XYZ file of C-alpha atoms in Angstrom:
637
model
C 5.445 -6.327 114.455
C 3.410 -9.720 114.288
C 2.249 -11.148 111.087
C -0.749 -13.367 111.898
C -0.901 -14.424 108.124
C 2.749 -15.353 108.264
C 2.119 -17.541 110.776
C -0.233 -19.989 109.282
C 2.226 -22.032 108.019
C 3.307 -22.954 111.521
C 2.444 -26.911 112.504
C 3.661 -28.578 115.319
C 6.100 -30.174 116.534
C 9.032 -27.714 115.877
C 12.589 -28.581 115.378
C 15.690 -26.218 116.244
C 16.205 -23.750 113.274
C 18.882 -21.875 115.236
C 20.645 -21.311 118.573
C 21.465 -17.888 119.667
C 25.060 -16.897 120.470
C 23.675 -15.348 123.887
C 21.920 -16.499 126.507
C 18.769 -14.146 127.303
C 16.529 -13.416 130.375
C 14.157 -11.529 128.411
C 13.337 -10.938 124.754
C 10.827 -9.241 122.615
C 10.148 -8.653 118.864
C 11.168 -5.472 116.986
C 10.820 -4.212 113.685
C 12.996 -6.983 111.632
C 14.707 -7.726 114.748
C 14.736 -9.405 118.262
C 15.549 -7.647 121.317
C 16.723 -9.102 124.527
C 18.634 -8.437 127.895
C 21.432 -11.323 128.370
C 22.017 -13.079 131.338
C 24.940 -10.318 132.303
C 22.488 -7.507 131.760
C 23.423 -6.582 128.017
C 20.984 -5.473 125.742
C 21.297 -7.100 122.194
C 19.747 -7.061 118.729
C 19.505 -10.670 117.576
C 18.958 -11.287 113.517
C 15.814 -13.400 113.492
C 16.854 -15.288 110.449
C 20.193 -16.406 111.769
C 20.283 -16.013 115.542
C 23.484 -13.817 115.273
C 23.836 -10.603 117.320
C 24.184 -7.498 115.394
C 25.038 -5.236 118.194
C 25.247 -5.261 122.181
C 25.722 -2.761 124.648
C 28.618 -2.661 126.970
C 26.681 -1.400 129.982
C 24.663 -3.516 132.354
C 20.753 -3.376 132.721
C 18.172 -5.033 134.858
C 17.405 -8.350 133.295
C 14.119 -8.526 133.589
C 13.104 -5.134 131.939
C 12.778 -4.423 128.115
C 10.244 -2.293 126.089
C 10.591 -1.593 122.443
C 8.277 0.872 120.418
C 9.375 0.892 116.611
C 13.309 1.427 116.520
C 13.654 2.550 120.463
C 13.907 0.326 123.280
C 13.464 1.287 127.144
C 15.149 0.053 130.089
C 16.706 0.237 133.259
C 20.435 1.183 133.533
C 21.987 -0.678 136.450
C 22.754 2.138 139.456
C 21.747 5.094 137.248
C 18.346 5.164 135.633
C 16.020 4.875 133.176
C 17.484 4.909 129.454
C 16.375 4.834 125.688
C 18.312 2.859 123.121
C 17.736 3.665 119.552
C 18.427 1.276 117.116
C 19.544 2.460 113.218
C 19.727 -1.160 112.106
C 23.850 -1.405 112.417
C 24.335 0.190 115.333
C 22.768 1.923 118.561
C 22.769 5.066 120.913
C 21.688 4.940 124.506
C 20.709 7.791 126.183
C 19.864 8.256 130.058
C 16.391 9.950 130.529
C 15.931 10.382 134.189
C 18.133 9.064 137.148
C 16.550 6.881 139.517
C 19.307 4.510 140.628
C 17.372 1.196 140.073
C 19.644 -1.799 141.342
C 19.577 -5.568 140.438
C 17.654 -6.431 143.505
C 16.997 -3.198 145.232
C 14.922 -0.361 144.277
C 11.407 -1.788 143.205
C 10.390 -0.646 139.736
C 7.794 -1.537 137.243
C 7.747 -2.642 133.680
C 7.856 0.562 131.310
C 5.132 1.468 129.588
C 5.500 3.357 126.223
C 2.312 5.095 124.748
C 1.533 8.557 122.581
C 5.055 9.821 123.369
C 5.251 9.430 126.987
C 6.961 6.958 129.227
C 5.076 5.734 132.628
C 7.068 3.573 134.947
C 7.080 3.387 138.751
C 9.899 3.498 141.568
C 9.526 2.755 144.914
C 5.982 4.294 145.717
C 5.750 6.896 142.725
C 4.016 6.614 139.474
C 5.994 8.689 136.965
C 5.165 10.137 133.401
C 7.792 11.767 131.237
C 8.518 12.619 127.442
C 10.553 10.631 125.298
C 13.321 13.455 125.915
C 12.973 12.912 129.848
C 10.941 15.941 130.924
C 8.728 15.308 133.715
C 4.871 15.399 132.605
C 3.585 14.256 136.026
C 4.052 11.922 139.306
C 2.226 10.654 142.252
C 2.291 8.341 145.002
C 1.242 5.174 144.366
C 1.613 3.414 147.469
C 3.992 0.359 148.889
C 1.959 -2.538 147.489
C 4.962 -3.189 144.682
C 6.327 -4.480 142.407
C 3.366 -2.740 140.128
C 2.786 -4.067 136.598
C 1.550 -1.044 134.173
C -1.024 -1.493 131.462
C -2.138 0.995 128.737
C -6.054 1.323 128.333
C -5.974 4.877 126.432
C -4.066 7.531 125.322
C -3.946 9.395 128.570
C -4.845 6.510 130.880
C -3.018 3.346 132.329
C -3.627 0.905 134.953
C -0.941 0.005 137.647
C -1.643 -3.334 139.060
C -0.100 -3.703 142.245
C 1.676 -6.504 144.194
C -1.535 -8.240 145.175
C -2.798 -8.006 141.576
C -5.342 -5.026 142.321
C -5.734 -2.300 139.806
C -5.534 1.517 140.304
C -6.793 3.505 137.316
C -4.394 6.641 136.404
C -5.420 9.309 134.068
C -2.920 12.330 133.008
C -4.663 15.465 133.436
C -2.561 18.562 132.669
C 0.294 18.109 134.853
C -1.322 15.866 137.388
C -2.223 12.369 137.598
C -5.528 11.382 138.684
C -6.399 8.226 140.325
C -10.267 7.274 139.058
C -10.116 4.230 140.866
C -8.413 1.432 143.360
C -10.075 -1.742 143.377
C -9.202 -3.904 146.447
C -9.845 -7.845 146.231
C -11.657 -9.323 148.968
C -8.591 -11.734 149.987
C -5.791 -10.157 148.531
C -3.177 -12.724 150.286
C 0.317 -11.799 152.087
C 2.413 -11.988 149.037
C 3.601 -9.477 146.583
C 4.843 -9.643 143.281
C 4.980 -8.860 139.361
C 1.676 -10.049 138.220
C 0.511 -10.862 134.686
C -2.134 -8.755 133.214
C -4.295 -9.414 130.269
C -6.834 -6.989 128.452
C -9.546 -8.552 126.576
C -12.154 -6.093 125.747
C -13.529 -4.005 128.520
C -12.136 -6.585 130.860
C -8.759 -6.889 132.578
C -7.410 -9.995 133.896
C -4.567 -10.365 136.857
C -3.169 -13.248 138.517
C -3.796 -12.488 141.979
C -2.608 -14.782 145.399
C -4.021 -18.036 144.933
C -6.823 -16.652 142.265
C -7.443 -15.200 139.175
C -9.621 -11.964 139.206
C -11.257 -9.931 136.455
C -12.258 -6.376 136.488
C -14.746 -3.963 134.323
C -12.294 -1.483 133.268
C -14.613 1.414 133.143
C -14.938 1.513 136.465
C -12.839 -1.146 138.270
C -15.522 -3.337 139.554
C -14.464 -7.129 140.360
C -16.575 -9.041 137.480
C -15.674 -12.440 139.218
C -12.782 -14.005 140.980
C -11.556 -17.888 140.526
C -9.655 -19.851 143.049
C -9.156 -22.583 140.650
C -6.015 -21.046 139.268
C -3.777 -18.252 139.916
C -2.457 -17.340 136.277
C 1.271 -16.603 135.968
C 0.906 -15.851 132.202
C -2.021 -15.321 129.986
C -2.800 -14.962 126.498
C -6.129 -14.526 124.189
C -7.270 -15.923 120.982
C -10.524 -15.545 119.334
C -12.054 -14.441 122.022
C -10.829 -17.134 124.745
C -8.547 -16.615 127.362
C -5.672 -18.815 128.158
C -3.958 -18.870 131.745
C -0.526 -20.891 132.338
C 0.078 -21.361 135.637
C 2.683 -22.936 138.344
C 4.300 -26.341 137.197
C 2.513 -25.540 133.662
C -1.100 -26.287 134.071
C -3.151 -24.817 131.183
C -7.027 -23.167 131.699
C -9.127 -22.182 128.734
C -11.828 -19.875 130.183
C -14.321 -16.870 128.896
C -12.589 -13.543 130.032
C -15.992 -12.064 130.501
C -17.190 -14.463 133.431
C -14.533 -16.750 133.981
C -16.625 -19.825 133.077
C -13.972 -22.824 132.358
C -13.895 -24.558 129.048
C -11.132 -26.807 129.913
C -8.083 -27.460 131.990
C -5.151 -29.548 131.557
C -2.498 -30.270 134.360
C 0.585 -31.499 132.057
C 3.847 -30.917 134.423
C 5.011 -31.999 137.572
C 3.837 -30.174 140.714
C 6.414 -27.730 142.181
C 6.807 -24.568 144.125
C 9.881 -24.023 142.136
C 8.416 -22.633 138.995
C 10.308 -19.400 138.365
C 9.204 -18.560 134.741
C 6.259 -19.966 132.765
C 5.124 -18.082 129.402
C 2.166 -19.206 126.763
C 1.774 -18.131 123.151
C -1.092 -19.103 120.555
C -0.573 -19.421 116.680
C -3.085 -20.961 114.507
C -5.045 -22.912 116.555
C -2.054 -24.165 118.808
C -1.138 -23.142 122.563
C 2.700 -23.275 123.417
C 3.717 -23.145 126.976
C 7.267 -22.960 128.257
C 7.891 -23.735 131.739
C 11.628 -23.043 133.469
C 11.852 -24.902 136.723
C 14.350 -23.003 139.364
C 17.400 -24.023 140.995
C 18.974 -26.264 138.296
C 15.506 -27.626 137.303
C 14.539 -28.836 133.620
C 13.042 -26.474 130.862
C 9.969 -27.588 129.140
C 8.248 -26.754 125.828
C 5.015 -28.445 124.994
C 2.069 -27.696 122.521
C -1.688 -28.407 122.777
C -4.690 -27.754 120.887
C -6.380 -24.294 121.565
C -9.905 -25.684 121.141
C -9.596 -28.467 123.227
C -6.174 -28.515 125.183
C -5.455 -31.794 123.470
C -1.587 -32.613 123.983
C 0.081 -32.503 120.940
C 3.813 -32.818 121.589
C 6.375 -31.848 124.459
C 9.761 -31.122 123.785
C 12.111 -33.030 126.457
C 15.469 -34.004 124.930
C 15.724 -30.952 122.619
C 14.775 -28.766 125.442
C 17.296 -30.047 127.682
C 19.943 -29.890 124.530
C 19.261 -26.478 123.486
C 17.818 -24.521 126.552
C 14.304 -23.620 125.234
C 12.414 -21.801 127.911
C 9.140 -19.343 127.284
C 7.837 -19.002 124.042
C 7.102 -15.833 121.840
C 6.412 -15.582 118.106
C 8.552 -13.620 115.415
C 6.289 -14.036 112.141
C 6.283 -17.617 111.639
C 8.805 -18.296 114.167
C 8.509 -19.742 117.644
C 11.192 -17.893 119.724
C 11.467 -19.581 123.249
C 14.116 -18.671 125.537
C 14.743 -19.334 129.250
C 16.508 -17.958 131.997
C 20.168 -18.143 131.286
C 19.475 -20.290 128.459
C 20.134 -19.624 124.678
C 17.028 -18.442 122.518
C 15.864 -21.238 120.138
C 14.320 -20.488 116.680
C 11.779 -23.264 115.812
C 10.446 -24.118 112.566
C 7.887 -26.670 111.406
C 8.865 -30.472 111.060
C 7.133 -33.579 110.729
C 6.619 -36.165 113.714
C 5.661 -39.868 114.676
C 1.786 -39.769 115.023
C 1.105 -41.552 118.261
C -2.156 -43.080 119.126
C -3.525 -45.229 122.266
C -6.494 -47.573 120.811
C -6.837 -49.348 124.131
C -6.966 -48.375 127.879
C -8.170 -50.344 130.641
C -7.601 -49.627 134.447
C -8.682 -50.870 137.992
C -9.953 -49.838 140.333
C -12.954 -47.605 139.193
C -11.728 -43.880 138.515
C -12.286 -41.142 141.374
C -13.620 -43.986 143.384
C -10.157 -45.575 144.308
C -7.012 -44.767 146.035
C -5.050 -46.085 143.547
C -5.174 -47.172 139.596
C -3.497 -50.010 137.864
C -3.888 -49.269 134.067
C -2.581 -50.684 130.712
C -3.332 -50.380 127.170
C -2.006 -50.203 123.664
C 0.451 -47.720 122.055
C 0.920 -47.483 118.276
C 3.655 -45.512 116.783
C 3.501 -44.239 113.082
C 7.172 -43.247 112.182
C 8.161 -41.445 109.027
C 11.879 -42.662 109.132
C 14.197 -44.598 111.394
C 14.582 -43.358 114.880
C 15.683 -44.549 118.154
C 13.038 -44.049 120.776
C 12.611 -44.397 124.412
C 8.808 -44.933 126.017
C 7.808 -44.064 129.557
C 4.213 -44.155 131.173
C 4.298 -40.974 133.346
C 1.401 -39.441 135.571
C -0.033 -36.284 134.550
C 0.334 -34.564 138.147
C 2.856 -36.708 140.224
C 5.539 -37.343 137.210
C 5.533 -41.093 138.708
C 6.663 -42.993 135.521
C 7.675 -46.399 134.724
C 10.148 -47.325 131.477
C 8.180 -49.294 128.879
C 10.739 -49.439 126.084
C 14.592 -48.375 126.287
C 16.387 -47.109 123.538
C 15.126 -48.794 120.865
C 15.963 -48.584 117.190
C 13.136 -48.598 115.141
C 12.482 -48.672 111.400
C 9.921 -46.098 109.378
C 6.330 -47.749 109.743
C 3.869 -48.660 112.415
C 4.815 -50.042 115.803
C 2.543 -51.219 118.118
C 3.378 -51.837 122.145
C 1.023 -53.445 124.768
C 2.118 -51.564 128.010
C 1.116 -52.242 131.559
C 1.675 -49.663 134.544
C 0.599 -51.395 137.831
C 2.391 -51.297 141.218
C 4.734 -49.677 142.446
C 3.814 -47.525 139.285
C -0.005 -46.980 139.611
C -1.683 -43.630 139.645
C -3.542 -41.910 142.298
C -6.975 -40.515 141.686
C -5.448 -37.037 141.883
C -4.444 -37.679 138.190
C -6.572 -37.709 135.443
C -4.146 -38.734 132.836
C -1.456 -41.025 131.972
C 0.794 -39.862 129.432
C 3.284 -42.327 126.900
C 6.613 -39.937 126.854
C 8.276 -41.083 123.505
C 11.687 -39.364 123.356
C 12.822 -39.463 119.444
C 15.952 -39.262 117.889
C 15.937 -38.874 114.304
C 19.064 -40.599 112.222
C 19.736 -36.852 111.074
C 20.521 -36.338 114.864
C 17.111 -33.981 115.567
C 16.057 -34.602 119.172
C 11.792 -33.921 120.138
C 9.650 -35.496 122.224
C 6.266 -36.773 121.468
C 3.659 -37.418 124.277
C 0.130 -38.728 123.860
C -2.202 -38.265 126.910
C -4.314 -41.148 127.893
C -7.808 -40.304 130.050
C -7.683 -42.375 133.218
C -8.907 -41.656 136.644
C -11.563 -39.788 135.287
C -15.236 -40.034 133.681
C -15.182 -40.410 130.062
C -18.191 -38.134 129.523
C -16.618 -35.523 131.345
C -13.706 -35.173 128.806
C -14.105 -31.924 126.731
C -17.002 -30.634 128.967
C -17.055 -27.075 130.045
C -17.278 -27.932 133.584
C -14.985 -30.700 133.811
C -12.301 -29.106 136.083
C -15.282 -28.174 138.821
C -16.901 -31.470 138.352
C -13.412 -33.369 139.140
C -12.780 -31.316 142.444
C -16.598 -32.011 143.711
C -16.036 -35.851 142.741
C -12.354 -35.720 144.502
C -13.974 -34.482 147.692
C -16.668 -37.062 147.199
C -19.691 -34.361 147.303
C -20.750 -35.626 144.142
C -20.820 -39.305 142.370
C -20.806 -40.860 139.027
C -23.291 -43.580 137.816
C -22.404 -47.304 137.708
C -21.799 -47.026 133.768
C -18.951 -44.410 134.812
C -20.633 -41.574 133.420
C -21.553 -38.549 135.323
C -24.022 -36.825 132.752
C -23.210 -33.166 133.630
C -26.147 -31.627 131.594
C -28.823 -33.526 133.426
C -31.003 -31.562 135.860
C -30.620 -31.477 139.474
C -33.629 -32.333 141.579
C -34.547 -30.604 144.887
C -33.393 -33.544 146.898
C -30.121 -34.258 144.975
C -29.320 -30.499 145.411
C -29.786 -30.878 149.209
C -27.641 -33.901 149.278
C -24.750 -32.189 147.618
C -25.008 -28.995 149.842
C -25.396 -30.968 153.174
C -22.284 -32.956 152.388
C -20.207 -29.885 151.820
C -21.287 -28.641 155.075
C -20.715 -32.132 156.717
C -24.173 -32.410 157.710
C -25.608 -35.830 157.520
C -28.585 -35.756 159.626
C -30.497 -33.475 161.921
C -30.648 -33.232 165.606
C -32.373 -36.142 167.540
C -35.310 -33.650 168.726
C -36.005 -32.143 165.446
C -39.335 -32.698 163.575
C -39.808 -31.785 159.910
C -42.852 -29.892 158.505
C -42.372 -31.387 155.292
C -45.125 -33.866 154.583
C -43.796 -35.673 151.644
C -40.287 -36.826 152.601
C -41.122 -39.462 155.518
C -39.542 -42.440 153.303
C -37.329 -40.397 150.799
C -33.821 -41.411 150.466
C -32.729 -37.907 151.103
C -34.718 -37.371 154.094
C -31.838 -36.625 156.305
C -29.983 -34.346 154.451
C -33.392 -32.883 153.511
C -34.086 -32.151 157.334
C -30.536 -31.434 158.158
C -30.883 -27.923 156.015
C -34.551 -27.346 157.020
C -33.415 -27.509 160.705
C -30.763 -24.656 160.058
C -33.612 -22.538 158.121
C -31.382 -23.065 154.600
C -34.323 -24.321 152.607
C -38.052 -23.670 152.282
C -41.125 -25.763 150.699
C -44.318 -25.466 149.420
C -47.707 -24.285 151.046
C -50.403 -26.604 149.868
C -54.040 -25.865 149.359
C -54.884 -28.105 152.498
C -52.238 -25.748 154.570
C -49.778 -28.452 154.633
C -45.823 -27.952 153.737
C -44.266 -30.088 151.166
C -40.683 -30.214 149.901
C -41.317 -32.115 146.140
C -38.084 -33.493 146.412
C -38.096 -34.969 143.041
C -39.035 -31.476 141.516
C -36.113 -29.997 139.413
C -34.168 -27.677 141.099
C -34.297 -23.814 139.657
C -31.321 -21.416 139.169
C -33.306 -18.936 141.390
C -34.018 -21.356 143.731
C -30.294 -22.549 144.122
C -29.108 -19.169 144.427
C -31.065 -18.743 147.524
C -30.309 -21.955 149.201
C -26.448 -21.200 148.740
C -26.477 -17.510 149.906
C -27.957 -18.944 153.362
C -25.876 -22.096 153.309
C -22.864 -20.529 152.864
C -23.504 -17.157 154.549
C -22.980 -14.772 151.335
C -22.900 -11.026 152.200
C -25.538 -9.087 150.604
C -24.538 -7.020 147.540
C -23.850 -3.273 148.481
C -25.741 -0.458 148.125
C -25.824 1.025 144.583
C -24.752 -2.228 143.232
C -25.718 -2.588 139.478
C -26.073 -5.986 137.994
C -25.199 -7.352 134.779
C -28.296 -9.713 134.254
C -31.067 -8.077 132.286
C -33.526 -10.601 133.144
C -33.591 -10.252 137.393
C -35.307 -7.056 137.942
C -38.232 -7.764 140.201
C -37.675 -11.241 140.691
C -38.390 -12.656 144.029
C -34.816 -13.666 144.182
C -33.061 -10.677 142.855
C -31.069 -9.542 145.849
C -29.866 -13.189 146.238
C -28.666 -13.405 142.951
C -26.994 -9.920 143.042
C -25.334 -11.059 146.400
C -23.895 -14.197 144.252
C -22.534 -12.346 141.272
C -21.291 -9.347 143.631
C -18.915 -12.028 145.047
C -17.852 -13.582 141.663
C -20.041 -16.982 142.256
C -22.098 -16.782 139.335
C -21.601 -15.868 135.670
C -24.856 -16.159 133.623
C -25.282 -16.450 130.028
C -24.139 -14.108 127.237
C -26.490 -13.567 124.762
C -26.359 -13.120 120.979
C -26.288 -9.116 121.409
C -23.875 -9.186 124.102
C -25.968 -8.832 127.061
C -26.042 -11.339 130.002
C -28.737 -12.945 131.737
C -29.321 -15.315 134.735
C -32.448 -17.350 133.493
C -33.559 -17.517 137.229
C -36.573 -19.905 136.471
C -34.497 -22.348 134.098
C -33.644 -25.773 136.035
C -30.281 -26.046 137.257
C -27.845 -28.688 135.633
C -25.576 -30.952 137.816
C -22.472 -29.305 136.203
C -23.771 -25.738 137.136
C -24.402 -26.675 140.341
C -20.936 -28.271 140.775
C -19.495 -24.833 139.718
C -21.230 -22.926 141.688
C -19.981 -25.307 144.810
C -16.655 -25.193 143.884
C -16.533 -21.311 143.569
C -18.407 -20.720 146.872
C -16.204 -23.436 148.830
C -13.213 -21.983 147.289
C -12.361 -25.936 146.530
C -9.163 -27.373 145.313
C -7.438 -30.570 145.170
């Protein structure tokens, strides 16, 4: 169905190849066709070469549900039930499989799962399995935490993810559905909605309320949770998972342990995002965002290895209704709610570079920044262009050039975005948005992201997102040369300072007297003794019987695990907990590390043989400590 080899010629940016004659609410790739459900509920078959409609139903179906298996489509017919539509390439037949009376905004139903000659779906509080002919195989009460999302994990097994993002594992056993496990999130929230699901190896990812959760498919155990992002759409490529969140923010992370590889926040913050989609091909990510209530629709492309912004379609999108992307061979097929589908093929575009950027005050230390720079456009042909400087997270913008006619060649512009168009320290990027109209009438948008309000040596670092959160809250600081030095080791004094700041502790009580004999004149004495008074830290008993803290000694990962456990009152791992770490059995901090692992706060290292280790005696880096604190404290910006 998807020919990855055929996608090798696909390179961003893209231009419009055709626009369908129908507006699609949902679209999927079939064999030599594209199937969709229109805004009015008609199921259609679209020619992928021309966008022409081959056939269309006259009946009305629920607009958000369509499953394809070969030449058969499964969907919900409004007010009647689950139907199968058989396609012979030129026409179709529609057959009612089971009557359940689904309504457009009434009876809660799940997506439809077709596997091994059986159809799985939920309606109200019941999970049903039927044959392709409509005969009932098995059913069971599934609870009222709907809407549910179903995903296949074996020929006789499925997982139903409830409206909170919590999975239930079911197995067809004769004429019964047997529930093997149900995993509850520690903080499931109160809002129920359809959750995105991605299976990567033996790990299942779901976007839960305010977080992303990962589960071990073999037993349902929570592997980790991340409060940093609540995914609305997933994709995976070469073992790396990608999540698109509200307003088009994109995260790259390891599905095994949640370790963030990079984070980019490209769209404007909004609570109105109704749909977001993400697709990967040949080293690029394509993200579509549809803003509800008449808002704009965006399509943008990133490099999947670094998250570097490649281009954004602005003018073309507004003209042609591009929304959520998926691939058909080497064609990208974006679509949006109530908008035409658009097939897009490769096209060359201007190269945009930023040769110099300056800002004041220092990044992530002031409340506002003015910034300036030089922008270079390398144009393959004559264009009409508009250039705007915009903030990454606020959308604050300043028009730098308006509708200028430019010939082919290189053009350089000096720019300055100052008051009232400065950027707050919540931003990490400015972006130069260049709206282009070629002489032939092709519209597209080129965007160059320019790093501001971040420390330069954080760009590309795996812990950048967590470190910036810590910088934002002023729990950590950079160095005078505007570096963070994320891989530097953390001393015991530095660790105490950071932990104490997160607990809002600056000194012990006046009557407290420290036992440590080696910190009387140390710069971190107040923070160290504040933690000592509360029993969070311990010291070293010397040969003469005195107690020292050794503040300049590097902190080990085991020592930090115990401090974090005590500082934030992390609950012990439950009886019978089985750690994934192979190197902590018998270690003095074993139970501390297991408690943090059970809570999803630490992930360890995946070794070459696939096993996981914690490396308890390894010294801790500034990046690792920042990541641990962000996870435990559930910090955000």
